[in-house]
Structure formats: structure tokens, C-alpha cells
């Protein structure tokens, strides 16, 4: 994952998933429960780019950081 703008977008890398992106934004002390609560916000905010399957995240896609996470 590479932030293109620290507060608003993230570019998806080869090994990224919505879970890994959410975990990075949640911080190193975040529990699995916290990440599980956060990743759907990423999906909702970027569904038009991602499509209906959150597991089919394409490298190079520029995601918008959900407002509640900025």
C-alpha cells in the first residue's frame, strides 16, 4: 500500500487486501476485532471502484480513505 495523500487516498499494492489496508490505518496495536470493524468502511467508500466482491481488489486502484478513518 502506498499513500498518495496522507489524508485522502491510498494506492493498492500487489499484496494488499482491504483487511491489510484497514489494519495499517488502524495502527500496530489494533486488534483483529478492530480491523474487522473497520475494513467494511473501506469497501463501502470505494465500492464503485472495487465492484461487488471486496476480495477482488486490483493493484494500482486508488482508494479513498473513509471519512471516519481520516
mmCIF file with all atom_site columns, C-alpha atoms in Angstrom:
data_model
loop_
_atom_site.group_PDB
_atom_site.id
_atom_site.type_symbol
_atom_site.label_atom_id
_atom_site.label_alt_id
_atom_site.label_comp_id
_atom_site.label_asym_id
_atom_site.label_entity_id
_atom_site.label_seq_id
_atom_site.pdbx_PDB_ins_code
_atom_site.Cartn_x
_atom_site.Cartn_y
_atom_site.Cartn_z
_atom_site.occupancy
_atom_site.B_iso_or_equiv
_atom_site.pdbx_formal_charge
_atom_site.auth_seq_id
_atom_site.auth_comp_id
_atom_site.auth_asym_id
_atom_site.auth_atom_id
_atom_site.pdbx_PDB_model_num
ATOM 1  C CA . UNK A 1 1  ? 0.000   0.000  0.000  1.00 0.00 ? 1  UNK A CA 1
ATOM 2  C CA . UNK A 1 2  ? 1.229   3.472  -0.808 1.00 0.00 ? 2  UNK A CA 1
ATOM 3  C CA . UNK A 1 3  ? -0.417  6.652  0.408  1.00 0.00 ? 3  UNK A CA 1
ATOM 4  C CA . UNK A 1 4  ? -0.764  9.162  -2.378 1.00 0.00 ? 4  UNK A CA 1
ATOM 5  C CA . UNK A 1 5  ? -2.081  11.777 0.002  1.00 0.00 ? 5  UNK A CA 1
ATOM 6  C CA . UNK A 1 6  ? -1.727  11.030 3.693  1.00 0.00 ? 6  UNK A CA 1
ATOM 7  C CA . UNK A 1 7  ? -5.300  12.022 4.446  1.00 0.00 ? 7  UNK A CA 1
ATOM 8  C CA . UNK A 1 8  ? -7.388  11.099 1.450  1.00 0.00 ? 8  UNK A CA 1
ATOM 9  C CA . UNK A 1 9  ? -6.173  8.278  -0.843 1.00 0.00 ? 9  UNK A CA 1
ATOM 10 C CA . UNK A 1 10 ? -4.235  5.018  -0.894 1.00 0.00 ? 10 UNK A CA 1
ATOM 11 C CA . UNK A 1 11 ? -2.897  3.164  -3.927 1.00 0.00 ? 11 UNK A CA 1
ATOM 12 C CA . UNK A 1 12 ? -3.406  -0.612 -3.709 1.00 0.00 ? 12 UNK A CA 1
ATOM 13 C CA . UNK A 1 13 ? -0.214  -2.685 -3.936 1.00 0.00 ? 13 UNK A CA 1
ATOM 14 C CA . UNK A 1 14 ? 0.283   -6.256 -5.190 1.00 0.00 ? 14 UNK A CA 1
ATOM 15 C CA . UNK A 1 15 ? -0.139  -7.942 -1.801 1.00 0.00 ? 15 UNK A CA 1
ATOM 16 C CA . UNK A 1 16 ? -2.785  -5.596 -0.373 1.00 0.00 ? 16 UNK A CA 1
ATOM 17 C CA . UNK A 1 17 ? -6.270  -6.513 0.768  1.00 0.00 ? 17 UNK A CA 1
ATOM 18 C CA . UNK A 1 18 ? -8.919  -4.360 2.381  1.00 0.00 ? 18 UNK A CA 1
ATOM 19 C CA . UNK A 1 19 ? -8.014  -6.106 5.638  1.00 0.00 ? 19 UNK A CA 1
ATOM 20 C CA . UNK A 1 20 ? -4.305  -5.233 5.369  1.00 0.00 ? 20 UNK A CA 1
ATOM 21 C CA . UNK A 1 21 ? -5.053  -1.637 4.403  1.00 0.00 ? 21 UNK A CA 1
ATOM 22 C CA . UNK A 1 22 ? -7.509  -1.224 7.279  1.00 0.00 ? 22 UNK A CA 1
ATOM 23 C CA . UNK A 1 23 ? -5.026  -2.834 9.686  1.00 0.00 ? 23 UNK A CA 1
ATOM 24 C CA . UNK A 1 24 ? -2.295  -0.408 8.647  1.00 0.00 ? 24 UNK A CA 1
ATOM 25 C CA . UNK A 1 25 ? -4.565  2.571  9.162  1.00 0.00 ? 25 UNK A CA 1
ATOM 26 C CA . UNK A 1 26 ? -5.817  1.203  12.488 1.00 0.00 ? 26 UNK A CA 1
ATOM 27 C CA . UNK A 1 27 ? -2.256  1.078  13.789 1.00 0.00 ? 27 UNK A CA 1
ATOM 28 C CA . UNK A 1 28 ? 0.080   -1.558 15.214 1.00 0.00 ? 28 UNK A CA 1
ATOM 29 C CA . UNK A 1 29 ? -1.912  -2.001 18.416 1.00 0.00 ? 29 UNK A CA 1
ATOM 30 C CA . UNK A 1 30 ? -5.248  -2.652 16.680 1.00 0.00 ? 30 UNK A CA 1
ATOM 31 C CA . UNK A 1 31 ? -6.917  -5.954 17.475 1.00 0.00 ? 31 UNK A CA 1
ATOM 32 C CA . UNK A 1 32 ? -8.408  -8.249 14.845 1.00 0.00 ? 32 UNK A CA 1
ATOM 33 C CA . UNK A 1 33 ? -11.808 -7.175 16.123 1.00 0.00 ? 33 UNK A CA 1
ATOM 34 C CA . UNK A 1 34 ? -10.996 -3.512 15.432 1.00 0.00 ? 34 UNK A CA 1
ATOM 35 C CA . UNK A 1 35 ? -9.761  -4.293 11.928 1.00 0.00 ? 35 UNK A CA 1
ATOM 36 C CA . UNK A 1 36 ? -12.869 -6.405 11.282 1.00 0.00 ? 36 UNK A CA 1
ATOM 37 C CA . UNK A 1 37 ? -14.985 -3.410 12.245 1.00 0.00 ? 37 UNK A CA 1
ATOM 38 C CA . UNK A 1 38 ? -13.036 -1.000 10.014 1.00 0.00 ? 38 UNK A CA 1
ATOM 39 C CA . UNK A 1 39 ? -12.431 -2.805 6.686  1.00 0.00 ? 39 UNK A CA 1
ATOM 40 C CA . UNK A 1 40 ? -16.106 -2.724 5.598  1.00 0.00 ? 40 UNK A CA 1
ATOM 41 C CA . UNK A 1 41 ? -15.929 1.085  5.753  1.00 0.00 ? 41 UNK A CA 1
ATOM 42 C CA . UNK A 1 42 ? -13.170 0.939  3.139  1.00 0.00 ? 42 UNK A CA 1
ATOM 43 C CA . UNK A 1 43 ? -15.346 -1.295 0.969  1.00 0.00 ? 43 UNK A CA 1
ATOM 44 C CA . UNK A 1 44 ? -18.385 0.955  1.275  1.00 0.00 ? 44 UNK A CA 1
ATOM 45 C CA . UNK A 1 45 ? -16.394 4.102  0.489  1.00 0.00 ? 45 UNK A CA 1
ATOM 46 C CA . UNK A 1 46 ? -14.802 2.502  -2.575 1.00 0.00 ? 46 UNK A CA 1
ATOM 47 C CA . UNK A 1 47 ? -17.399 0.049  -3.834 1.00 0.00 ? 47 UNK A CA 1
ATOM 48 C CA . UNK A 1 48 ? -17.725 1.740  -7.234 1.00 0.00 ? 48 UNK A CA 1
ATOM 49 C CA . UNK A 1 49 ? -14.004 1.158  -7.829 1.00 0.00 ? 49 UNK A CA 1
ATOM 50 C CA . UNK A 1 50 ? -13.796 -2.306 -6.263 1.00 0.00 ? 50 UNK A CA 1
ATOM 51 C CA . UNK A 1 51 ? -17.040 -3.828 -7.511 1.00 0.00 ? 51 UNK A CA 1
ATOM 52 C CA . UNK A 1 52 ? -19.281 -6.234 -5.611 1.00 0.00 ? 52 UNK A CA 1
ATOM 53 C CA . UNK A 1 53 ? -16.518 -8.551 -4.357 1.00 0.00 ? 53 UNK A CA 1
ATOM 54 C CA . UNK A 1 54 ? -14.187 -6.997 -1.755 1.00 0.00 ? 54 UNK A CA 1
ATOM 55 C CA . UNK A 1 55 ? -11.698 -9.836 -2.314 1.00 0.00 ? 55 UNK A CA 1
ATOM 56 C CA . UNK A 1 56 ? -11.084 -8.725 -5.926 1.00 0.00 ? 56 UNK A CA 1
ATOM 57 C CA . UNK A 1 57 ? -9.005  -5.676 -5.127 1.00 0.00 ? 57 UNK A CA 1
ATOM 58 C CA . UNK A 1 58 ? -6.811  -4.702 -8.105 1.00 0.00 ? 58 UNK A CA 1
ATOM 59 C CA . UNK A 1 59 ? -3.263  -3.372 -7.667 1.00 0.00 ? 59 UNK A CA 1
ATOM 60 C CA . UNK A 1 60 ? -2.979  0.232  -8.780 1.00 0.00 ? 60 UNK A CA 1
ATOM 61 C CA . UNK A 1 61 ? -6.518  1.102  -7.700 1.00 0.00 ? 61 UNK A CA 1
ATOM 62 C CA . UNK A 1 62 ? -6.574  4.420  -5.858 1.00 0.00 ? 62 UNK A CA 1
ATOM 63 C CA . UNK A 1 63 ? -8.887  4.100  -2.858 1.00 0.00 ? 63 UNK A CA 1
ATOM 64 C CA . UNK A 1 64 ? -10.413 6.938  -0.902 1.00 0.00 ? 64 UNK A CA 1
ATOM 65 C CA . UNK A 1 65 ? -9.809  6.773  2.829  1.00 0.00 ? 65 UNK A CA 1
ATOM 66 C CA . UNK A 1 66 ? -13.227 6.614  4.535  1.00 0.00 ? 66 UNK A CA 1
ATOM 67 C CA . UNK A 1 67 ? -14.143 9.859  6.343  1.00 0.00 ? 67 UNK A CA 1
ATOM 68 C CA . UNK A 1 68 ? -14.388 8.220  9.772  1.00 0.00 ? 68 UNK A CA 1
ATOM 69 C CA . UNK A 1 69 ? -10.791 6.973  9.434  1.00 0.00 ? 69 UNK A CA 1
ATOM 70 C CA . UNK A 1 70 ? -9.006  10.127 8.232  1.00 0.00 ? 70 UNK A CA 1
#
